[in-house]
Short mmCIF file of N, CA, C and O in Angstrom, two decimals:
data_model
loop_
_atom_site.label_atom_id
_atom_site.label_comp_id
_atom_site.label_asym_id
_atom_site.label_seq_id
_atom_site.Cartn_x
_atom_site.Cartn_y
_atom_site.Cartn_z
N MET A 971 0.85 -1.17 0.00
CA MET A 971 0.00 0.00 0.00
C MET A 971 0.90 1.24 0.00
O MET A 971 1.84 1.33 0.77
N ASP A 972 0.61 2.17 -0.86
CA ASP A 972 1.38 3.39 -1.00
C ASP A 972 1.03 4.36 0.13
O ASP A 972 -0.14 4.66 0.36
N THR A 973 2.04 4.85 0.84
CA THR A 973 1.84 5.74 1.98
C THR A 973 1.13 7.02 1.57
O THR A 973 0.22 7.49 2.27
N ASN A 974 1.51 7.59 0.45
CA ASN A 974 0.88 8.84 -0.01
C ASN A 974 -0.60 8.63 -0.30
O ASN A 974 -1.43 9.49 0.01
N GLU A 975 -0.93 7.51 -0.94
CA GLU A 975 -2.33 7.21 -1.24
C GLU A 975 -3.12 7.03 0.06
O GLU A 975 -4.26 7.49 0.18
N LEU A 976 -2.53 6.35 1.04
CA LEU A 976 -3.21 6.15 2.31
C LEU A 976 -3.42 7.48 3.03
O LEU A 976 -4.49 7.73 3.59
N GLU A 977 -2.42 8.35 3.01
CA GLU A 977 -2.57 9.68 3.60
C GLU A 977 -3.74 10.42 2.95
O GLU A 977 -4.54 11.06 3.63
N LYS A 978 -3.83 10.31 1.63
CA LYS A 978 -4.93 10.96 0.90
C LYS A 978 -6.28 10.39 1.34
O LYS A 978 -7.22 11.14 1.60
N ARG A 979 -6.38 9.08 1.43
CA ARG A 979 -7.64 8.44 1.84
C ARG A 979 -8.03 8.83 3.26
O ARG A 979 -9.20 9.11 3.53
N VAL A 980 -7.05 8.84 4.15
CA VAL A 980 -7.34 9.22 5.54
C VAL A 980 -7.77 10.69 5.60
O VAL A 980 -8.74 11.03 6.27
N SER A 981 -7.07 11.55 4.88
CA SER A 981 -7.42 12.98 4.85
C SER A 981 -8.84 13.18 4.32
O SER A 981 -9.60 13.99 4.87
N GLU A 982 -9.20 12.45 3.28
CA GLU A 982 -10.55 12.57 2.72
C GLU A 982 -11.59 12.12 3.73
O GLU A 982 -12.66 12.75 3.85
N ALA A 983 -11.31 11.05 4.45
CA ALA A 983 -12.26 10.58 5.47
C ALA A 983 -12.39 11.59 6.60
O ALA A 983 -13.49 11.84 7.09
N VAL A 984 -11.29 12.19 7.00
CA VAL A 984 -11.33 13.21 8.05
C VAL A 984 -12.14 14.42 7.57
O VAL A 984 -12.96 14.97 8.31
N MET A 985 -11.94 14.82 6.33
CA MET A 985 -12.73 15.93 5.78
C MET A 985 -14.21 15.57 5.71
O MET A 985 -15.06 16.43 5.97
N GLU A 986 -14.51 14.34 5.38
CA GLU A 986 -15.90 13.88 5.38
C GLU A 986 -16.49 14.00 6.78
O GLU A 986 -17.62 14.47 6.95
N TYR A 987 -15.73 13.60 7.78
CA TYR A 987 -16.19 13.73 9.17
C TYR A 987 -16.45 15.19 9.51
O TYR A 987 -17.50 15.53 10.06
N ILE A 988 -15.51 16.06 9.18
CA ILE A 988 -15.66 17.48 9.50
C ILE A 988 -16.91 18.06 8.85
O ILE A 988 -17.66 18.81 9.47
N SER A 989 -17.16 17.70 7.61
CA SER A 989 -18.30 18.27 6.88
C SER A 989 -19.63 17.70 7.36
O SER A 989 -20.68 18.29 7.09
N ASP A 990 -19.60 16.57 8.05
CA ASP A 990 -20.84 15.90 8.44
C ASP A 990 -20.78 15.36 9.86
O ASP A 990 -21.36 14.32 10.17
N GLU A 991 -20.07 16.07 10.76
CA GLU A 991 -19.80 15.55 12.10
C GLU A 991 -21.06 15.31 12.93
O GLU A 991 -21.05 14.49 13.84
N GLU A 992 -22.15 15.97 12.60
CA GLU A 992 -23.40 15.79 13.34
C GLU A 992 -23.96 14.37 13.18
O GLU A 992 -24.77 13.92 13.98
N ASN A 993 -23.54 13.66 12.13
CA ASN A 993 -24.03 12.31 11.88
C ASN A 993 -23.24 11.23 12.61
O ASN A 993 -23.52 10.05 12.45
N TYR A 994 -22.23 11.65 13.38
CA TYR A 994 -21.39 10.69 14.09
C TYR A 994 -21.49 10.93 15.59
O TYR A 994 -21.70 12.06 16.04
N GLY A 995 -21.31 9.87 16.35
CA GLY A 995 -21.32 9.98 17.80
C GLY A 995 -20.03 10.59 18.32
O GLY A 995 -19.12 10.93 17.56
N ASP A 996 -19.94 10.69 19.64
CA ASP A 996 -18.77 11.29 20.27
C ASP A 996 -17.51 10.45 20.12
O ASP A 996 -16.41 10.94 20.34
N ASN A 997 -17.66 9.19 19.77
CA ASN A 997 -16.52 8.30 19.67
C ASN A 997 -16.33 7.81 18.24
O ASN A 997 -16.07 6.63 18.01
N ALA A 998 -16.45 8.72 17.28
CA ALA A 998 -16.30 8.34 15.87
C ALA A 998 -14.91 7.75 15.64
O ALA A 998 -13.92 8.19 16.22
N GLN A 999 -14.88 6.74 14.78
CA GLN A 999 -13.64 6.02 14.50
C GLN A 999 -13.33 6.05 13.00
O GLN A 999 -14.23 5.94 12.17
N LEU A 1000 -12.05 6.19 12.70
CA LEU A 1000 -11.56 5.99 11.35
C LEU A 1000 -11.07 4.56 11.32
O LEU A 1000 -10.31 4.15 12.19
N VAL A 1001 -11.51 3.80 10.34
CA VAL A 1001 -11.19 2.38 10.27
C VAL A 1001 -10.39 2.12 8.99
O VAL A 1001 -10.78 2.55 7.91
N ILE A 1002 -9.26 1.42 9.15
CA ILE A 1002 -8.41 1.07 8.02
C ILE A 1002 -8.32 -0.44 7.93
O ILE A 1002 -8.02 -1.11 8.92
N ASP A 1003 -8.60 -0.94 6.73
CA ASP A 1003 -8.42 -2.37 6.48
C ASP A 1003 -6.97 -2.55 6.04
O ASP A 1003 -6.58 -2.12 4.95
N PRO A 1004 -6.12 -3.17 6.89
CA PRO A 1004 -4.71 -3.29 6.54
C PRO A 1004 -4.45 -4.19 5.32
O PRO A 1004 -3.40 -4.09 4.70
N ALA A 1005 -5.42 -5.00 4.96
CA ALA A 1005 -5.26 -5.89 3.80
C ALA A 1005 -5.32 -5.14 2.48
O ALA A 1005 -4.61 -5.48 1.53
N ASN A 1006 -6.16 -4.08 2.42
CA ASN A 1006 -6.32 -3.40 1.14
C ASN A 1006 -6.26 -1.87 1.22
O ASN A 1006 -6.40 -1.20 0.21
N GLY A 1007 -6.09 -1.33 2.41
CA GLY A 1007 -5.99 0.12 2.57
C GLY A 1007 -7.31 0.86 2.51
O GLY A 1007 -7.33 2.08 2.46
N GLU A 1008 -8.42 0.14 2.54
CA GLU A 1008 -9.73 0.80 2.52
C GLU A 1008 -9.92 1.57 3.82
O GLU A 1008 -9.64 1.07 4.91
N VAL A 1009 -10.39 2.80 3.69
CA VAL A 1009 -10.59 3.69 4.84
C VAL A 1009 -12.07 4.03 4.93
O VAL A 1009 -12.68 4.44 3.95
N THR A 1010 -12.64 3.86 6.12
CA THR A 1010 -14.04 4.19 6.35
C THR A 1010 -14.19 4.92 7.68
O THR A 1010 -13.29 4.89 8.51
N LEU A 1011 -15.33 5.55 7.84
CA LEU A 1011 -15.70 6.19 9.11
C LEU A 1011 -16.84 5.40 9.73
O LEU A 1011 -17.71 4.89 9.02
N THR A 1012 -16.85 5.35 11.04
CA THR A 1012 -17.93 4.68 11.74
C THR A 1012 -18.13 5.31 13.11
O THR A 1012 -17.23 5.98 13.63
N ASP A 1013 -19.32 5.12 13.64
CA ASP A 1013 -19.56 5.55 15.02
C ASP A 1013 -18.79 4.63 15.95
O ASP A 1013 -18.59 3.46 15.65
N GLY A 1014 -18.37 5.12 17.07
CA GLY A 1014 -17.65 4.31 18.02
C GLY A 1014 -18.47 3.17 18.58
O GLY A 1014 -17.94 2.19 19.09
N ASP A 1015 -19.78 3.28 18.48
CA ASP A 1015 -20.67 2.25 19.00
C ASP A 1015 -20.85 1.10 18.02
O ASP A 1015 -21.38 0.06 18.40
N ASP A 1016 -20.42 1.27 16.78
CA ASP A 1016 -20.57 0.21 15.78
C ASP A 1016 -19.64 -0.96 16.09
O ASP A 1016 -18.54 -0.77 16.62
N ASP A 1017 -20.08 -2.15 15.75
CA ASP A 1017 -19.26 -3.34 15.93
C ASP A 1017 -18.25 -3.40 14.78
O ASP A 1017 -18.63 -3.41 13.61
N ILE A 1018 -16.96 -3.41 15.11
CA ILE A 1018 -15.90 -3.37 14.11
C ILE A 1018 -15.10 -4.66 14.20
O ILE A 1018 -14.69 -5.09 15.28
N ASP A 1019 -14.85 -5.27 13.06
CA ASP A 1019 -14.05 -6.50 12.97
C ASP A 1019 -12.68 -6.27 13.60
O ASP A 1019 -12.02 -5.25 13.35
N ASP A 1020 -12.22 -7.22 14.41
CA ASP A 1020 -10.92 -7.10 15.08
C ASP A 1020 -9.75 -7.07 14.11
O ASP A 1020 -8.65 -6.66 14.48
N ALA A 1021 -9.95 -7.52 12.88
CA ALA A 1021 -8.87 -7.51 11.88
C ALA A 1021 -8.62 -6.11 11.32
O ALA A 1021 -7.62 -5.89 10.65
N LEU A 1022 -9.52 -5.19 11.61
CA LEU A 1022 -9.40 -3.82 11.11
C LEU A 1022 -8.75 -2.93 12.16
O LEU A 1022 -8.94 -3.13 13.35
N ASP A 1023 -8.00 -1.94 11.70
CA ASP A 1023 -7.36 -0.99 12.60
C ASP A 1023 -8.27 0.21 12.81
O ASP A 1023 -8.87 0.73 11.86
N ARG A 1024 -8.35 0.66 14.07
CA ARG A 1024 -9.23 1.77 14.43
C ARG A 1024 -8.43 2.92 15.00
O ARG A 1024 -7.49 2.71 15.76
N TYR A 1025 -8.85 4.13 14.65
CA TYR A 1025 -8.24 5.35 15.17
C TYR A 1025 -9.36 6.31 15.55
O TYR A 1025 -10.34 6.45 14.82
N ASP A 1026 -9.19 6.97 16.66
CA ASP A 1026 -10.13 8.00 17.08
C ASP A 1026 -10.05 9.16 16.09
O ASP A 1026 -8.95 9.71 15.88
N VAL A 1027 -11.15 9.55 15.50
CA VAL A 1027 -11.14 10.65 14.53
C VAL A 1027 -10.62 11.92 15.20
O VAL A 1027 -9.87 12.68 14.59
N MET A 1028 -10.97 12.13 16.45
CA MET A 1028 -10.56 13.35 17.14
C MET A 1028 -9.03 13.45 17.24
O MET A 1028 -8.50 14.56 17.34
N ASP A 1029 -8.32 12.33 17.19
CA ASP A 1029 -6.86 12.35 17.22
C ASP A 1029 -6.27 12.78 15.89
O ASP A 1029 -5.06 13.03 15.81
N LEU A 1030 -7.09 12.88 14.87
CA LEU A 1030 -6.63 13.24 13.54
C LEU A 1030 -7.08 14.64 13.13
O LEU A 1030 -6.97 15.03 11.97
N LEU A 1031 -7.59 15.39 14.10
CA LEU A 1031 -8.09 16.74 13.88
C LEU A 1031 -7.30 17.75 14.70
O LEU A 1031 -6.69 17.40 15.70
N ARG A 1032 -7.38 18.99 14.28
CA ARG A 1032 -6.89 20.09 15.10
C ARG A 1032 -7.87 21.24 14.93
O ARG A 1032 -8.58 21.33 13.93
N MET A 1033 -7.92 22.10 15.92
CA MET A 1033 -8.81 23.24 15.87
C MET A 1033 -7.98 24.49 15.64
O MET A 1033 -6.97 24.70 16.32
N ASP A 1034 -8.40 25.29 14.67
CA ASP A 1034 -7.66 26.52 14.40
C ASP A 1034 -8.09 27.63 15.37
O ASP A 1034 -8.96 27.43 16.22
N SER A 1035 -7.50 28.78 15.24
CA SER A 1035 -7.77 29.89 16.16
C SER A 1035 -9.20 30.42 16.05
O SER A 1035 -9.68 31.09 16.96
N ASP A 1036 -9.88 30.09 14.95
CA ASP A 1036 -11.27 30.51 14.77
C ASP A 1036 -12.25 29.47 15.30
O ASP A 1036 -13.47 29.61 15.16
N GLY A 1037 -11.72 28.37 15.87
CA GLY A 1037 -12.59 27.32 16.41
C GLY A 1037 -13.10 26.35 15.36
O GLY A 1037 -14.05 25.62 15.61
N LYS A 1038 -12.45 26.30 14.22
CA LYS A 1038 -12.86 25.39 13.15
C LYS A 1038 -11.93 24.19 13.09
O LYS A 1038 -10.71 24.33 13.27
N TRP A 1039 -12.51 23.00 12.83
CA TRP A 1039 -11.72 21.79 12.72
C TRP A 1039 -11.04 21.72 11.37
O TRP A 1039 -11.59 22.14 10.37
N SER A 1040 -9.85 21.13 11.35
CA SER A 1040 -9.14 20.83 10.11
C SER A 1040 -8.34 19.55 10.33
O SER A 1040 -8.07 19.17 11.47
N PRO A 1041 -7.98 18.87 9.24
CA PRO A 1041 -7.18 17.65 9.39
C PRO A 1041 -5.81 17.99 9.99
O PRO A 1041 -5.21 19.01 9.66
N ASP A 1042 -5.34 17.16 10.88
CA ASP A 1042 -4.00 17.29 11.46
C ASP A 1042 -3.06 16.50 10.57
O ASP A 1042 -2.97 15.27 10.67
N THR A 1043 -2.36 17.19 9.68
CA THR A 1043 -1.53 16.51 8.69
C THR A 1043 -0.41 15.68 9.32
O THR A 1043 -0.06 14.63 8.79
N ASP A 1044 0.13 16.13 10.43
CA ASP A 1044 1.18 15.36 11.10
C ASP A 1044 0.63 14.05 11.66
O ASP A 1044 1.26 12.99 11.53
N ALA A 1045 -0.54 14.10 12.29
CA ALA A 1045 -1.15 12.91 12.84
C ALA A 1045 -1.53 11.94 11.72
O ALA A 1045 -1.35 10.72 11.85
N ILE A 1046 -2.04 12.46 10.63
CA ILE A 1046 -2.43 11.61 9.49
C ILE A 1046 -1.20 10.95 8.88
O ILE A 1046 -1.21 9.76 8.57
N ALA A 1047 -0.11 11.71 8.74
CA ALA A 1047 1.13 11.15 8.20
C ALA A 1047 1.66 10.04 9.12
O ALA A 1047 2.17 9.03 8.64
N SER A 1048 1.51 10.23 10.42
CA SER A 1048 1.96 9.22 11.38
C SER A 1048 1.18 7.94 11.24
O SER A 1048 1.73 6.84 11.29
N VAL A 1049 -0.13 8.06 11.06
CA VAL A 1049 -0.98 6.88 10.87
C VAL A 1049 -0.57 6.16 9.59
O VAL A 1049 -0.38 4.94 9.59
N ALA A 1050 -0.42 6.89 8.51
CA ALA A 1050 -0.07 6.28 7.23
C ALA A 1050 1.31 5.61 7.27
O ALA A 1050 1.52 4.59 6.63
N ALA A 1051 2.22 6.17 8.04
CA ALA A 1051 3.57 5.62 8.14
C ALA A 1051 3.57 4.23 8.80
O ALA A 1051 4.51 3.46 8.59
N ASP A 1052 2.53 3.91 9.54
CA ASP A 1052 2.43 2.59 10.18
C ASP A 1052 2.20 1.48 9.17
O ASP A 1052 2.30 0.31 9.52
N TYR A 1053 1.88 1.83 7.95
CA TYR A 1053 1.58 0.83 6.93
C TYR A 1053 2.67 0.85 5.91
O TYR A 1053 2.90 0.42 5.01
#
């Protein structure tokens, strides 16, 4: 799996969360399938297969001085580097 492609997928999922955060619970998770690099978002209450890797979406965000969420590029790069 290409690290740059995974960073892009994770960033897109984080942006999806930011644009639609009201549809997710307080424990939203970013889920990565290590077998194929598929990235999805889920509520923390959803049952997730143990073979999939989970990350707290809030750990992949940062808040700017205006109080708006944006992707934390350093945190996303760190996640992608694990693969």
